Amino acid sequence: MAQQNPKQHNVWVLGDGQLGAMLSHAGQPLAINVQPVDIMTPSNERLPLKDTDIITAEREQWPESSLSLQLSEHQHFINGPVFGRLADRFTQKSLLDELSVPTSPWELVDDNTDTSNLHQQYGDRVLLKRRTGGYDGKGQHWLKQAEGTEIPADWRNEAIAEQAINFDEEVSIIGVRTQSGECVFYPLTLNLHQDGILMASISPLSRLDHLQPQAEAMLTSVMDALDYVGVMAMECFRVGDELLVNELAPRVHNSGHWTQSGCHINQFELHLRALCDLPIHTPQVNYKCVMVNLIGADKDDRWLSLPNAELFWYNKEVRVGRKVGHLNLSAHNKAMVDDSIALLQQWMPEQYQAPLAWILAEFER
Ligand code: ATP
Ligand code: MG
């Protein structure tokens, strides 16, 4: 019987940062041609997009440029209207409320918002978050009643106010939805943030298993409502046995980087499979993993001497507070993790001591 010719899949990525690069890397074994696009550098050229090509984005917001317009106006720009809706915290939180998906209590900060009313409503500490453009803890402003902090004038209509959540810990879930509406998920990931930036993740953890159905139901409801296709990430606060959504990201996500080492299909490949309508099934977890983000750190080849480490170096200029890579440690047993973390404790700067200690404490809890 004659075999069907395999289809050539071309996927263009709006943005050319590390997520685009890792999508491209994941596409190679499947011969999916993934091309990240630098939309920031002005260009007079037009991209040679074909009608059958597929467009995705590695970021939820972008400046208008000739290339970003060409990509976002393509007929196969998957999830096109979703990006703007989730990039604005006001519309994102409104969607969660409409779907009755639990989230931290919030309101829009407008011309009439009064600081004392906010404290009355939400307590001593209220977190203002810019509606758009925030990442890694940037675009946040704490109102502290004891210190009499005020709403910055230029934050009105540009921010939401959120109740400070006294959470037990932060978790996230990465899921995918296919074109036919089927959803599959990775196990919940435990995350540690320091100064608003993700420092480390551990997954899977059996003590989080009982929260998995709750997390899956919440993210399914969001992805179904948006008729979403591809990978989406949902960051949550765990308060006892309840999950509250902190935020959603319509893309592959830093807290899913452990899947590159721990799973037989990683989040990047899963996203591409969904976009290209290729078969999808629940990824098998081969082993537990720890992910350590490399933030403002210089590349250190000693990391490669750790027997269970995989290094992903983004080849970006190293700047304070900038994500420049990550290390995945596969965790076949506790001793292996302990040994690698002990060495990292010697090699890494001060800001890593708390996250590394956290990994040791949480790994088997
Ligand atoms: P990202 O880089 O993940 O997009 P972000 O800077 O856009 O992050 P958030 O994820 O909303 O913003 O917040 C960053 C971190 O700040 C959270 O992971 C959490 O540690 C803390 N945080 C956010 N909202 C609250 C809240 N309502 N109460 C307490 N802590 C919070
Ligand atoms: Mg976040």
CSV table of C-alpha atoms in Angstrom, one decimal, residues 47-291:
chain,number,residue,atom,x,y,z
A,47,LEU,CA,8.8,36.8,5.7
A,48,PRO,CA,8.3,34.0,3.2
A,49,LEU,CA,5.1,32.7,5.0
A,50,LYS,CA,3.1,30.1,3.2
A,51,ASP,CA,-0.7,29.9,3.6
A,52,THR,CA,-0.3,26.5,5.3
A,53,ASP,CA,2.3,27.6,7.8
A,54,ILE,CA,1.5,27.9,11.4
A,55,ILE,CA,2.3,30.9,13.7
A,56,THR,CA,2.7,30.8,17.4
A,57,ALA,CA,4.2,33.2,20.0
A,58,GLU,CA,6.7,32.9,22.8
A,59,ARG,CA,5.4,36.0,24.5
A,60,GLU,CA,1.9,37.3,25.2
A,61,GLN,CA,2.6,40.9,24.3
A,62,TRP,CA,4.7,42.5,21.6
A,63,PRO,CA,5.3,45.9,20.0
A,64,GLU,CA,3.8,46.5,16.6
A,65,SER,CA,6.4,46.2,13.8
A,66,SER,CA,6.1,45.1,10.2
A,67,LEU,CA,7.1,41.6,11.1
A,68,SER,CA,4.9,41.3,14.2
A,69,LEU,CA,2.0,42.5,12.0
A,70,GLN,CA,2.7,40.1,9.2
A,71,LEU,CA,2.8,37.2,11.7
A,72,SER,CA,-0.2,38.2,13.8
A,73,GLU,CA,-2.3,38.8,10.7
A,74,HIS,CA,-1.6,35.3,9.2
A,75,GLN,CA,-4.7,33.1,9.0
A,76,HIS,CA,-3.0,30.4,11.1
A,77,PHE,CA,-1.9,32.6,13.9
A,78,ILE,CA,-3.0,30.1,16.5
A,79,ASN,CA,-4.8,31.5,19.6
A,80,GLY,CA,-4.6,35.0,18.1
A,81,PRO,CA,-7.2,36.7,20.2
A,82,VAL,CA,-6.1,34.9,23.4
A,83,PHE,CA,-2.8,36.7,23.7
A,84,GLY,CA,-4.2,40.2,24.3
A,85,ARG,CA,-6.9,38.9,26.6
A,86,LEU,CA,-4.5,37.2,28.9
A,87,ALA,CA,-1.7,39.8,28.6
A,88,ASP,CA,-3.9,42.3,30.3
A,89,ARG,CA,-4.4,41.3,34.0
A,90,PHE,CA,-7.8,43.1,34.0
A,91,THR,CA,-9.2,40.9,31.2
A,92,GLN,CA,-7.4,37.8,32.5
A,93,LYS,CA,-8.8,38.2,36.0
A,94,SER,CA,-12.3,39.0,34.6
A,95,LEU,CA,-12.2,35.8,32.6
A,96,LEU,CA,-11.3,33.8,35.7
A,97,ASP,CA,-14.2,35.4,37.6
A,98,GLU,CA,-16.6,34.7,34.8
A,99,LEU,CA,-15.6,31.0,34.8
A,100,SER,CA,-15.7,30.9,38.6
A,101,VAL,CA,-12.1,29.7,38.7
A,102,PRO,CA,-10.8,30.7,42.1
A,103,THR,CA,-8.2,33.5,42.0
A,104,SER,CA,-6.9,36.0,44.5
A,105,PRO,CA,-9.5,38.7,45.2
A,106,TRP,CA,-8.9,41.8,43.1
A,107,GLU,CA,-10.2,45.0,41.6
A,108,LEU,CA,-9.3,47.5,38.9
A,109,VAL,CA,-7.5,50.6,40.2
A,110,ASP,CA,-9.2,53.5,38.5
A,111,ASP,CA,-9.6,57.2,39.1
A,112,ASN,CA,-11.9,56.7,42.1
A,113,THR,CA,-9.9,54.0,43.8
A,114,ASP,CA,-9.1,55.0,47.4
A,115,THR,CA,-6.2,53.5,49.3
A,116,SER,CA,-8.0,53.3,52.6
A,117,ASN,CA,-10.9,51.5,50.9
A,118,LEU,CA,-8.4,49.0,49.4
A,119,HIS,CA,-7.0,48.3,52.9
A,120,GLN,CA,-10.5,47.9,54.3
A,121,GLN,CA,-11.4,45.5,51.6
A,122,TYR,CA,-8.2,43.4,51.3
A,123,GLY,CA,-6.1,44.0,54.5
A,124,ASP,CA,-2.9,45.7,55.5
A,125,ARG,CA,-0.9,44.6,52.5
A,126,VAL,CA,-2.3,45.1,49.0
A,127,LEU,CA,-0.4,44.3,45.8
A,128,LEU,CA,-0.8,46.6,42.8
A,129,LYS,CA,0.2,44.9,39.6
A,130,ARG,CA,0.5,46.7,36.2
A,131,ARG,CA,-2.2,45.5,33.9
A,132,THR,CA,0.4,44.8,31.1
A,133,GLY,CA,4.1,44.4,30.7
A,134,GLY,CA,5.0,42.9,34.1
A,135,TYR,CA,7.3,39.9,34.4
A,136,ASP,CA,9.6,38.4,36.9
A,137,GLY,CA,8.1,40.6,39.6
A,138,LYS,CA,8.5,43.8,37.7
A,139,GLY,CA,5.4,46.0,37.5
A,140,GLN,CA,4.5,45.3,41.1
A,141,HIS,CA,3.9,47.9,43.9
A,142,TRP,CA,3.0,47.0,47.5
A,143,LEU,CA,0.6,49.2,49.4
A,144,LYS,CA,1.4,48.8,53.1
A,145,GLN,CA,-1.0,50.4,55.5
A,146,ALA,CA,1.6,50.8,58.2
A,147,GLU,CA,3.8,52.8,55.9
A,148,GLY,CA,1.1,54.8,54.3
A,149,THR,CA,2.2,53.8,50.8
A,150,GLU,CA,0.0,55.5,48.1
A,151,ILE,CA,-1.1,54.5,44.6
A,152,PRO,CA,1.3,56.0,42.1
A,153,ALA,CA,-0.6,58.5,40.0
A,154,ASP,CA,0.3,56.9,36.7
A,155,TRP,CA,-0.9,53.5,37.9
A,156,ARG,CA,-4.5,54.5,37.8
A,157,ASN,CA,-6.4,52.7,35.1
A,158,GLU,CA,-3.2,50.9,34.4
A,159,ALA,CA,-3.1,48.5,37.3
A,160,ILE,CA,-5.2,46.0,39.4
A,161,ALA,CA,-5.1,45.7,43.2
A,162,GLU,CA,-4.8,42.2,44.7
A,163,GLN,CA,-5.2,40.9,48.1
A,164,ALA,CA,-1.9,39.6,49.5
A,165,ILE,CA,-2.3,35.8,49.7
A,166,ASN,CA,-0.7,34.1,52.7
A,167,PHE,CA,0.0,31.0,50.7
A,168,ASP,CA,1.5,27.8,51.9
A,169,GLU,CA,3.5,27.5,48.6
A,170,GLU,CA,3.4,28.1,44.9
A,171,VAL,CA,2.6,25.5,42.3
A,172,SER,CA,1.9,25.5,38.6
A,173,ILE,CA,0.5,23.2,36.1
A,174,ILE,CA,1.3,22.9,32.4
A,175,GLY,CA,-1.5,21.5,30.1
A,176,VAL,CA,-2.1,21.2,26.5
A,177,ARG,CA,-5.3,21.3,24.5
A,178,THR,CA,-5.6,19.8,21.0
A,179,GLN,CA,-7.6,21.1,18.1
A,180,SER,CA,-10.3,18.5,18.9
A,181,GLY,CA,-10.5,19.8,22.5
A,182,GLU,CA,-8.7,17.0,24.3
A,183,CYS,CA,-6.6,18.2,27.2
A,184,VAL,CA,-3.6,16.4,28.8
A,185,PHE,CA,-1.4,17.6,31.6
A,186,TYR,CA,2.0,17.3,33.3
A,187,PRO,CA,2.0,16.7,37.1
A,188,LEU,CA,1.9,19.8,39.3
A,189,THR,CA,5.2,21.5,39.8
A,190,LEU,CA,6.3,23.1,43.1
A,191,ASN,CA,7.9,26.5,42.5
A,192,LEU,CA,10.0,28.8,44.6
A,193,HIS,CA,10.0,32.5,43.7
A,194,GLN,CA,12.4,35.0,45.2
A,195,ASP,CA,11.8,38.7,44.7
A,196,GLY,CA,9.1,37.8,42.2
A,197,ILE,CA,11.3,35.7,40.0
A,198,LEU,CA,11.2,31.9,39.6
A,199,MET,CA,14.4,30.4,41.2
A,200,ALA,CA,13.7,26.7,41.3
A,201,SER,CA,11.0,24.0,40.5
A,202,ILE,CA,10.5,20.4,41.6
A,203,SER,CA,8.2,17.9,39.9
A,204,PRO,CA,6.5,15.6,40.4
A,205,LEU,CA,5.9,15.4,44.1
A,206,SER,CA,3.5,12.7,45.4
A,207,ARG,CA,2.3,15.0,48.2
A,208,LEU,CA,0.7,17.2,45.5
A,209,ASP,CA,-1.1,14.4,43.7
A,210,HIS,CA,-4.4,15.0,45.5
A,211,LEU,CA,-4.4,18.5,44.0
A,212,GLN,CA,-3.9,17.3,40.5
A,213,PRO,CA,-7.7,16.9,39.6
A,214,GLN,CA,-8.5,20.3,40.9
A,215,ALA,CA,-5.7,22.0,38.9
A,216,GLU,CA,-6.6,20.1,35.8
A,217,ALA,CA,-10.3,21.0,36.1
A,218,MET,CA,-9.4,24.7,36.5
A,219,LEU,CA,-7.1,24.8,33.5
A,220,THR,CA,-9.4,22.8,31.4
A,221,SER,CA,-12.2,25.3,32.0
A,222,VAL,CA,-9.9,28.2,30.9
A,223,MET,CA,-8.6,26.4,27.8
A,224,ASP,CA,-12.1,25.3,26.8
A,225,ALA,CA,-13.5,28.7,27.2
A,226,LEU,CA,-10.8,30.2,25.0
A,227,ASP,CA,-11.0,27.3,22.5
A,228,TYR,CA,-7.3,27.2,23.0
A,229,VAL,CA,-4.8,25.0,21.1
A,230,GLY,CA,-1.3,24.3,22.5
A,231,VAL,CA,0.4,24.5,25.8
A,232,MET,CA,-0.8,26.8,28.6
A,233,ALA,CA,0.6,27.4,32.0
A,234,MET,CA,-1.3,28.2,35.2
A,235,GLU,CA,0.5,29.5,38.2
A,236,CYS,CA,-1.3,29.0,41.5
A,237,PHE,CA,-1.1,29.6,45.2
A,238,ARG,CA,-1.8,26.6,47.4
A,239,VAL,CA,-3.7,27.6,50.5
A,240,GLY,CA,-4.4,24.4,52.4
A,241,ASP,CA,-6.1,22.1,49.9
A,242,GLU,CA,-7.4,25.0,47.8
A,243,LEU,CA,-5.7,26.3,44.7
A,244,LEU,CA,-6.1,30.0,43.7
A,245,VAL,CA,-4.9,31.0,40.3
A,246,ASN,CA,-2.2,33.6,40.4
A,247,GLU,CA,-1.8,34.0,36.6
A,248,LEU,CA,-2.1,32.3,33.3
A,249,ALA,CA,0.5,32.2,30.4
A,250,PRO,CA,-0.7,31.2,26.9
A,251,ARG,CA,2.6,29.6,26.0
A,252,VAL,CA,5.4,27.3,27.1
A,253,HIS,CA,6.6,28.4,30.6
A,254,ASN,CA,9.7,28.5,32.8
A,255,SER,CA,8.0,26.2,35.4
A,256,GLY,CA,7.7,23.5,32.7
A,257,HIS,CA,11.4,23.4,31.8
A,258,TRP,CA,11.9,20.3,34.0
A,259,THR,CA,9.9,18.4,31.4
A,260,GLN,CA,12.9,18.6,29.0
A,261,SER,CA,14.7,16.2,31.3
A,262,GLY,CA,12.0,14.3,33.1
A,263,CYS,CA,9.4,13.4,30.5
A,264,HIS,CA,9.3,11.5,27.2
A,265,ILE,CA,7.6,14.5,25.5
A,266,ASN,CA,8.6,17.9,26.8
A,267,GLN,CA,6.4,21.0,26.9
A,268,PHE,CA,8.0,22.4,23.8
A,269,GLU,CA,7.3,19.3,21.7
A,270,LEU,CA,3.9,19.0,23.2
A,271,HIS,CA,3.1,22.5,22.1
A,272,LEU,CA,4.3,21.8,18.6
A,273,ARG,CA,2.4,18.6,18.3
A,274,ALA,CA,-0.8,20.4,19.3
A,275,LEU,CA,-0.2,23.2,16.8
A,276,CYS,CA,0.6,20.8,14.0
A,277,ASP,CA,-2.4,18.5,14.9
A,278,LEU,CA,0.0,15.6,15.5
A,279,PRO,CA,-1.0,12.8,17.9
A,280,ILE,CA,-0.9,13.7,21.6
A,281,HIS,CA,-1.1,11.5,24.7
A,282,THR,CA,-0.3,12.0,28.3
A,283,PRO,CA,3.5,12.5,28.6
A,284,GLN,CA,5.3,9.8,30.6
A,285,VAL,CA,7.3,11.0,33.5
A,286,ASN,CA,10.6,9.1,33.5
A,287,TYR,CA,12.0,10.6,36.7
A,288,LYS,CA,11.6,13.3,39.2
A,289,CYS,CA,13.4,16.5,38.3
A,290,VAL,CA,14.7,19.7,39.9
A,291,MET,CA,15.1,22.8,37.8
